[in-house]
Amino acid sequence: MTRLASFLVVTVLIVPAVAGAYVPSPQNAAFELKFGPYTPAIDKSLDGTPYQSTYGRKPMFLTVLELDWQFWHPPGISLGLGGSAGFMQAYAKSKTVVGDGPSDVDSADFTVLNVIPFSVLFIARVDALADMLDVPIVPFFKTGVNWYVWWNHEGGQLGDIDGKQSSGGSPGWQINTGLMLRLDSFDRMSARTFDNEVGVNHSYIFAELLWAWVDGFGDDTNLNLSTDTFAGMTFLAGLCLEF
Amino acid sequence: MVPSVGWSLAIEADEREQHPWGNDWENEFVSNHVELNKADCKENVKLKFKITGLNGLADFVCVYSGEDCAQETKSDCQKVLEAEPNSPQTLGHSWEVKVQDIHPDFKTCDKDRTVNLWVASQDDCAIKTGMALSQSIVVVMDAAAPQSPSGIKVVPGENKLTVKWESLDAADDEEAEDSDTGSTSTDSTSSSTSSTIADVEGYYIIFSKDSGSTTGGPVDTDSGNGTDDAGAGDAGVDGGADGGAGNSSGMLGGFGPLAGEPGSDLALVVEPAEDPDGTSPIRIRLYGATSDTTACSANGFKKGDDFDPEGGYKVEKITGRDRSSGTISGLSNGSTYRIAVVSYDTYVNVSKISDVLCAVPAKTWGFDDELGKAGGKAGEFCFVATAAFGSYDHPTVKALRMFRDRFLAHLPGGASLIDAYYRHGPALAKFVEGSENGKAMVRGGLTMVALGTMPLSFLGVLPAFGLSLMLVLGACWFGWIRRRRK
């Protein structure tokens, strides 16, 4: 028994150190920071074009933080559950009022639409190419439900619509899919050091397509904040760390 | 005998005009440099100073001013004061001289001038070569007002007005193109003298309620019976029948006065009347405005006036020569405000008052208005639980309400949590209402929540926390006893 224990100690601690073998740290989570343009489909569900009339065609700039729990690592794939939160904002000058409508003249105020998109996602990352064939590409797929909280400031104060505060929340669902480029392949030594010292297993840059249907599942009392940047979708790009 | 160089010099504060933005000369104490502005160039303003190091009182004490009294040429050197030996002045060592007596150029109060002051203690005060002079004090008189800002524009907002002008930082540049769309704009005549010593340091927006002006939205002028539209903020003036005292025009869309001068932003639009009786065949609507001081009421400050610290108007300080706009907030929508801008320099000379505009802060048109017009809605206020149980009076819904009111609302941040629920619950409620399975799931979940929270609801926050603490401590104690027994 004592001999066996000694053997295990030597095997686990000493041999890898002497041989310079790399023992990756456990991988249970992923963190993503991503950015992209986002044009909401507000105007598609209404009689007028309030978004375009106010903010023009310029998309909002969306920033998203995502944290995933990778609960299962079958060969060649990582499955996880994740949550994300982001922020985007559209702003423009309010117009002065002529009669009961807007003039073409900018006022001193800004009219600002703020949106915080929350989502809960199921995530599948296909690690097989990178892990087994040494091709540093990781395709991934995500789907889940979301909740976009929005509010509108007029001249620094919450606006109102028919006497109600100009704010609300729209639930929906979404699909994200894209490709990640595993950066470890470009500098393996640094990647291993990063893992040994910080616990980050893999680093990626990635791009993804996002289809979000955020209209209260068809409920027209909700503001339609679905993606409409490019034919019903948008793209995001960012950095991902697995740890 | 040469007096000591350890001079002190102070300005008699109580005789110096105080500016409303504060220039606390009383506490200002400079050893060898004095800066005077136009406000100091008055008959009763004096410089007061002390001379130290006078060794014996047998000599005259003489004060000279000029450019080069210390040089052999003595050009521009003149005597300012002399005190005889053993006079009360020399005995007291307290000296004062009228600002206007320091140098002939100081009498006119419209020049920039720098002179030096020296003191000598000698057997007479004649100007001669070989005088033993003290170290000099530099006295700078900047009596020239800076240039008045021009190109004044006012952009209204809700309870605020943004005032724009052409920065004097670029005053020497070519006249900037006026690319603004719809703001009121004029050129003002600059002050005839401009400061050469001190740079413009900033601006003051001066404003006051223009009580004599008519306020309101766009001017709707109905020919015929003179019936105004009842549009929002549409308290305009009937054509040609403006009864405002001394006011020949109305206010336009919260934007500025209507003036006779055809400005770039003024448009006269003739529209079909909306009068069903047809007694008002056309309606004349005026959009935009130009500026004209005569368009404001006859009361209040005017273009070209001197800035008056006691003028009764409010002042918003905008620091920085290169600034070209500022916003005054906290105004009342619908009230007319008289607006002008003055510049000030580093010596606190203030320019003449610029063009005067009148403007009205007013409700603006933003995304919420567009959304409401297009049929969009803000968050609906209903309850997920009510949707799931079908009744506001269901026992589970009541239990949840009790939890909300008796427990959650008293937690730190609980009110925000409730507010967030009320804000975003409606969408979830709609979702729940439309799905029987969803209703069943929510009913099950909420029943468990209601049962679990019932003790908290009955106890309230503090007793609940107290009881929880006792339970935790009890459990720890029980575990510790068990471990000891083992």
XYZ file of C-alpha atoms in Angstrom, chain B:
486
model
C 18.208 106.437 1.966
C 16.509 103.688 0.011
C 13.332 102.296 1.467
C 13.185 98.599 1.903
C 12.017 96.487 -1.003
C 9.691 94.731 1.373
C 6.676 96.598 0.166
C 3.196 95.645 0.773
C 0.329 96.993 -1.165
C -3.387 96.517 -0.811
C -6.439 97.896 -2.440
C -8.980 99.545 -0.256
C -11.716 97.017 -0.662
C -14.642 99.001 0.551
C -14.144 101.516 -2.182
C -13.799 99.026 -4.939
C -16.806 97.872 -6.875
C -17.657 94.295 -6.100
C -18.756 92.018 -8.886
C -21.580 89.600 -8.321
C -19.436 86.624 -9.265
C -16.999 87.562 -6.555
C -13.604 89.099 -6.739
C -12.581 89.301 -3.194
C -10.150 92.135 -3.331
C -10.328 92.632 0.366
C -8.292 89.535 0.836
C -6.076 90.102 -2.121
C -2.593 91.086 -1.157
C 0.150 91.386 -3.678
C 3.685 92.392 -3.035
C 4.765 93.875 -6.287
C 1.972 93.501 -8.811
C -1.437 95.143 -8.911
C -4.087 94.532 -11.527
C -6.809 97.091 -11.994
C -9.819 96.980 -14.225
C -12.302 99.478 -15.487
C -14.342 99.287 -12.335
C -11.311 100.580 -10.405
C -10.964 103.588 -12.623
C -13.202 105.866 -10.614
C -12.654 108.993 -8.669
C -12.971 107.456 -5.236
C -10.901 104.327 -5.715
C -7.454 104.416 -4.173
C -4.483 102.202 -3.811
C -3.346 101.889 -0.260
C 0.102 100.677 0.584
C 2.758 100.599 3.206
C 6.384 101.416 3.006
C 8.785 99.612 5.228
C 12.405 100.230 5.880
C 12.212 103.983 6.196
C 15.252 104.787 8.232
C 14.723 108.117 9.887
C 12.135 110.744 9.104
C 14.278 113.667 8.164
C 13.813 113.179 4.415
C 10.949 113.585 2.035
C 9.236 110.400 1.014
C 8.443 110.459 -2.695
C 6.386 108.189 -4.921
C 7.025 108.174 -8.649
C 5.323 106.459 -11.526
C 6.337 105.848 -15.094
C 8.049 103.437 -17.372
C 11.644 103.991 -16.504
C 12.159 106.185 -13.443
C 15.091 103.966 -12.600
C 16.799 104.769 -15.890
C 18.950 107.796 -16.513
C 16.579 109.186 -19.152
C 13.665 109.404 -16.722
C 11.297 109.693 -19.638
C 7.647 109.294 -18.706
C 8.597 109.516 -15.048
C 6.459 111.654 -12.812
C 5.902 112.346 -9.202
C 2.707 110.916 -7.765
C 3.026 111.752 -4.099
C 5.365 113.441 -1.740
C 5.343 113.630 2.016
C 7.349 116.138 3.943
C 9.704 115.093 6.697
C 7.961 114.350 9.966
C 4.550 114.735 8.386
C 1.670 112.609 9.714
C 1.858 110.545 6.559
C 5.504 109.670 6.932
C 5.061 109.099 10.614
C 2.207 106.719 10.013
C 3.880 104.987 7.092
C 0.431 104.613 5.599
C 0.041 105.733 2.040
C -2.734 105.960 -0.422
C -3.054 107.299 -3.889
C -6.059 107.664 -6.151
C -5.954 105.219 -9.004
C -6.598 107.991 -11.471
C -3.610 109.938 -10.128
C -1.105 107.186 -10.687
C -0.621 108.065 -14.320
C -2.292 110.458 -16.802
C -3.367 107.499 -18.897
C -5.311 106.156 -15.941
C -7.595 109.177 -15.925
C -9.343 108.314 -19.146
C -10.445 104.880 -17.956
C -10.487 103.489 -21.457
C -6.881 102.412 -21.993
C -4.732 99.482 -21.191
C -1.558 100.649 -19.496
C 1.199 99.222 -17.378
C 3.256 101.557 -15.177
C 5.737 101.132 -12.355
C 5.699 102.767 -8.955
C 8.836 103.581 -7.031
C 9.524 105.159 -3.679
C 12.504 107.265 -2.793
C 13.437 108.873 0.480
C 15.579 111.909 -0.140
C 15.975 115.566 0.655
C 13.462 116.627 -1.986
C 11.184 114.945 -4.523
C 12.549 116.448 -7.683
C 13.117 113.963 -10.486
C 16.808 113.735 -11.033
C 19.494 111.336 -11.968
C 21.014 109.300 -9.239
C 17.822 108.931 -7.212
C 17.951 105.966 -4.876
C 14.714 104.234 -5.772
C 13.080 101.299 -4.164
C 12.104 98.203 -6.034
C 9.174 98.982 -8.277
C 5.609 97.829 -8.102
C 3.941 97.029 -11.385
C 0.478 98.488 -11.746
C -1.531 97.190 -14.665
C -4.614 99.063 -15.692
C -6.821 97.137 -18.063
C -9.746 99.428 -18.588
C -10.835 98.129 -21.972
C -13.837 95.876 -22.043
C -13.548 92.696 -24.054
C -15.501 92.192 -27.218
C -19.187 91.427 -26.949
C -20.120 87.928 -28.044
C -21.960 87.788 -31.329
C -24.084 85.306 -33.208
C -26.317 84.626 -30.253
C -28.727 81.745 -30.699
C -31.123 80.172 -28.269
C -32.343 76.607 -28.508
C -35.214 75.720 -26.207
C -35.625 72.484 -24.327
C -37.835 71.252 -21.538
C -37.289 73.616 -18.621
C -34.026 74.700 -20.136
C -32.511 76.882 -22.788
C -29.253 76.273 -24.564
C -27.540 79.488 -25.561
C -24.942 79.520 -28.323
C -22.608 82.229 -29.505
C -19.522 82.594 -31.611
C -16.497 81.909 -29.508
C -14.172 84.863 -29.189
C -11.344 82.387 -29.391
C -11.997 82.342 -33.091
C -12.906 86.004 -33.366
C -10.029 86.730 -35.695
C -10.866 83.850 -37.940
C -13.125 84.206 -40.858
C -16.719 84.409 -39.964
C -17.859 80.927 -39.322
C -20.562 79.530 -41.469
C -23.836 79.404 -39.727
C -24.934 75.869 -40.302
C -27.488 75.736 -37.585
C -30.951 74.811 -38.730
C -33.586 76.829 -37.149
C -31.877 78.652 -34.371
C -32.212 82.342 -34.083
C -29.144 84.200 -35.094
C -27.909 87.718 -35.482
C -24.668 89.546 -35.821
C -23.902 91.993 -33.129
C -21.670 94.990 -33.377
C -18.563 94.392 -31.409
C -17.431 96.674 -28.708
C -15.416 99.500 -30.146
C -12.493 98.922 -27.820
C -11.019 95.572 -27.141
C -8.713 94.518 -24.407
C -5.068 94.237 -25.291
C -3.672 93.208 -21.929
C -6.085 90.590 -20.685
C -7.567 87.803 -22.725
C -11.187 86.878 -22.665
C -11.487 84.311 -19.948
C -15.099 83.313 -20.220
C -18.689 84.318 -20.635
C -21.746 85.006 -18.617
C -25.181 84.139 -19.852
C -27.467 86.699 -18.305
C -31.153 85.998 -18.224
C -34.366 87.022 -16.599
C -38.024 86.303 -17.005
C -39.407 88.616 -19.588
C -42.668 89.351 -17.869
C -43.903 91.706 -20.530
C -43.791 89.229 -23.387
C -46.530 87.020 -24.635
C -45.706 83.368 -24.271
C -46.908 80.285 -26.016
C -46.405 77.953 -28.872
C -46.447 78.758 -32.518
C -48.203 81.840 -33.614
C -51.402 80.862 -35.292
C -52.917 83.801 -36.974
C -56.398 83.219 -38.212
C -57.771 85.720 -40.530
C -61.457 86.235 -40.074
C -62.693 85.455 -36.626
C -59.286 85.047 -35.115
C -59.935 81.659 -33.553
C -56.801 79.989 -32.373
C -56.116 76.327 -32.626
C -56.161 74.533 -29.359
C -52.867 72.837 -29.951
C -50.526 72.069 -27.132
C -48.794 75.162 -25.961
C -50.611 77.071 -28.604
C -51.238 80.280 -26.824
C -50.185 82.391 -29.692
C -51.221 85.779 -30.789
C -53.979 86.678 -33.130
C -52.734 88.374 -36.216
C -52.324 92.045 -35.774
C -54.159 92.026 -32.522
C -51.372 91.407 -30.129
C -52.291 93.073 -26.951
C -49.011 92.489 -25.180
C -47.698 95.649 -23.638
C -45.090 97.028 -25.918
C -44.887 93.748 -27.701
C -45.423 93.739 -31.381
C -45.111 90.022 -31.848
C -45.720 86.673 -30.222
C -43.491 83.782 -29.370
C -42.952 80.986 -31.803
C -43.058 77.408 -30.736
C -41.154 78.131 -27.616
C -38.391 79.289 -29.807
C -37.980 82.962 -29.980
C -39.569 86.181 -30.862
C -41.155 86.939 -34.153
C -39.608 89.936 -35.723
C -40.067 91.864 -38.858
C -36.614 91.038 -40.069
C -36.765 88.094 -42.445
C -34.308 85.718 -40.928
C -33.045 82.483 -42.379
C -35.247 80.444 -40.112
C -38.478 82.285 -40.543
C -41.158 80.774 -42.674
C -44.667 81.946 -43.271
C -47.021 79.161 -44.219
C -50.594 79.627 -45.324
C -52.732 76.603 -44.555
C -56.402 75.804 -45.084
C -58.368 76.661 -42.005
C -59.810 73.879 -39.899
C -62.825 75.935 -39.023
C -65.947 73.980 -40.053
C -67.975 77.136 -40.398
C -65.645 78.422 -42.988
C -65.464 81.785 -41.375
C -61.725 81.477 -41.157
C -60.745 80.631 -44.700
C -57.024 80.491 -44.137
C -54.708 80.129 -41.261
C -51.313 81.718 -41.290
C -48.746 79.791 -39.344
C -45.332 81.160 -38.620
C -42.465 78.794 -38.038
C -39.088 79.631 -36.680
C -37.961 83.026 -35.640
C -35.364 85.671 -35.970
C -33.920 87.666 -33.185
C -34.676 91.247 -32.549
C -34.300 93.066 -29.314
C -37.528 94.909 -29.948
C -39.393 91.624 -29.990
C -38.921 91.155 -26.271
C -40.834 93.347 -23.956
C -39.662 96.874 -23.458
C -38.519 95.953 -19.959
C -35.171 94.567 -19.012
C -31.636 94.764 -20.250
C -30.874 95.700 -23.820
C -28.174 95.152 -26.352
C -25.240 97.510 -25.822
C -26.023 98.185 -22.181
C -23.232 98.008 -19.663
C -23.343 94.951 -17.506
C -24.949 95.959 -14.243
C -24.199 93.780 -11.235
C -27.378 95.044 -9.665
C -29.383 94.567 -12.816
C -31.750 92.023 -11.355
C -30.924 89.304 -13.828
C -29.399 85.947 -13.147
C -25.952 84.970 -14.289
C -24.655 81.622 -15.508
C -20.878 81.507 -15.643
C -19.249 79.733 -18.557
C -15.507 79.515 -18.039
C -13.206 79.279 -21.022
C -12.410 81.595 -23.895
C -13.093 78.864 -26.419
C -16.563 78.047 -25.123
C -19.419 78.783 -27.441
C -22.492 77.488 -25.663
C -24.049 76.977 -22.307
C -27.311 75.681 -20.922
C -29.444 77.286 -18.277
C -31.717 74.852 -16.519
C -34.460 74.982 -13.966
C -36.597 77.305 -16.064
C -40.349 77.195 -16.350
C -41.902 75.833 -19.496
C -44.081 78.414 -21.145
C -42.402 81.414 -19.582
C -40.496 83.840 -21.740
C -36.895 84.475 -20.838
C -34.750 87.352 -21.957
C -31.296 86.048 -22.798
C -27.984 87.732 -23.574
C -24.312 86.962 -23.249
C -21.382 89.042 -22.055
C -17.724 88.128 -22.049
C -15.252 88.870 -19.293
C -11.498 89.012 -19.259
C -8.906 87.962 -16.772
C -9.103 91.349 -15.095
C -12.869 90.954 -14.776
C -13.730 93.607 -17.278
C -17.096 92.802 -18.722
C -18.213 93.466 -22.251
C -21.305 95.295 -23.331
C -24.427 93.197 -23.466
C -24.774 91.213 -26.655
C -27.882 90.876 -28.747
C -30.853 90.089 -26.587
C -33.125 87.214 -27.496
C -36.312 86.058 -25.932
C -37.089 82.377 -25.815
C -39.537 80.030 -24.184
C -38.586 76.668 -22.682
C -41.172 74.193 -23.881
C -42.017 70.542 -24.093
C -39.964 68.845 -26.753
C -40.796 66.005 -29.095
C -38.863 62.831 -28.537
C -39.000 59.090 -28.908
C -41.796 58.684 -26.382
C -43.998 61.025 -28.384
C -43.198 59.222 -31.612
C -43.842 55.883 -29.952
C -47.145 56.996 -28.490
C -48.219 58.445 -31.808
C -47.411 55.170 -33.541
C -49.499 53.168 -31.081
C -46.663 51.914 -28.922
C -47.252 51.323 -25.251
C -45.255 51.629 -22.093
C -45.129 48.705 -19.690
C -48.624 47.521 -18.732
C -49.374 47.155 -15.053
C -50.909 43.845 -14.248
C -49.923 40.875 -12.180
C -48.398 37.608 -13.124
C -50.139 35.962 -10.209
C -53.508 37.407 -11.118
C -53.014 36.162 -14.645
C -52.117 32.700 -13.411
C -54.880 32.371 -10.824
C -57.492 34.320 -12.710
C -58.479 36.519 -9.773
C -56.952 39.328 -7.783
C -58.677 37.932 -4.697
C -57.343 34.397 -4.925
C -55.852 33.357 -1.537
C -52.424 32.755 -3.062
C -52.459 36.170 -4.696
C -53.480 37.678 -1.361
C -50.648 35.853 0.399
C -48.165 37.132 -2.143
C -49.488 40.681 -1.755
C -49.076 40.366 2.005
C -45.497 39.193 1.513
C -44.885 42.189 -0.746
C -46.361 44.729 1.661
C -45.252 43.362 5.010
C -41.829 41.973 4.216
C -40.375 42.771 0.822
C -41.226 46.464 0.898
C -39.315 46.878 4.168
C -36.096 45.310 2.938
C -33.264 47.533 1.701
C -33.794 47.718 -2.033
C -37.151 45.979 -1.701
C -39.027 48.933 -3.117
C -36.810 48.885 -6.193
C -37.415 45.174 -6.581
C -41.160 45.691 -6.431
C -40.892 48.568 -8.849
C -38.918 46.398 -11.247
C -41.548 43.686 -10.979
C -44.340 46.118 -11.698
C -42.397 47.435 -14.622
C -41.608 44.135 -16.256
C -44.253 41.822 -14.877
C -46.907 42.743 -17.409
C -45.128 41.100 -20.295
C -44.700 37.900 -18.333
C -48.338 38.070 -17.278
C -49.413 38.319 -20.894
C -47.298 35.341 -21.679
C -48.767 33.379 -18.806
C -52.330 34.307 -19.739
C -51.925 32.881 -23.172
C -50.735 29.456 -22.114
C -52.590 26.928 -19.953
C -49.390 25.027 -19.292
C -47.685 28.243 -18.362
C -50.521 29.088 -15.978
C -50.251 25.698 -14.308
C -46.492 26.002 -13.874
C -46.728 29.514 -12.483
C -49.598 28.526 -10.174
C -47.536 25.677 -8.742
C -44.449 27.823 -8.290
C -46.305 30.746 -6.761
C -48.226 28.517 -4.343
C -44.941 27.193 -2.998
C -43.575 30.733 -2.775
C -46.731 31.880 -0.979
C -46.523 29.036 1.547
C -42.815 29.543 2.086
C -43.103 33.268 2.579
C -46.179 33.207 4.789
C -44.179 33.048 8.053
C -42.101 35.995 6.882
C -45.237 37.924 6.020
C -46.719 37.322 9.455
C -43.526 38.034 11.342
C -42.283 41.075 9.474
C -38.673 41.866 8.674
C -36.975 42.230 12.037
C -38.671 39.332 13.847
C -38.032 37.134 10.826
C -34.346 37.972 10.803
C -34.169 37.532 14.560
C -35.818 34.162 14.368
C -33.559 33.124 11.499
C -30.506 34.152 13.469
C -31.698 32.162 16.455
C -32.300 29.121 14.296
C -28.813 29.348 12.754
C -27.173 29.788 16.134
C -29.258 26.936 17.523
C -28.206 24.676 14.685
C -24.549 25.558 15.234
C -24.867 24.903 18.922
C -26.605 21.589 18.276
C -23.901 20.524 15.816
C -21.136 21.531 18.221
C -22.743 19.477 21.031
C -23.057 16.453 18.770
C -19.408 16.677 17.690
C -18.281 16.893 21.308
C -20.281 13.820 22.204
C -18.593 11.885 19.424
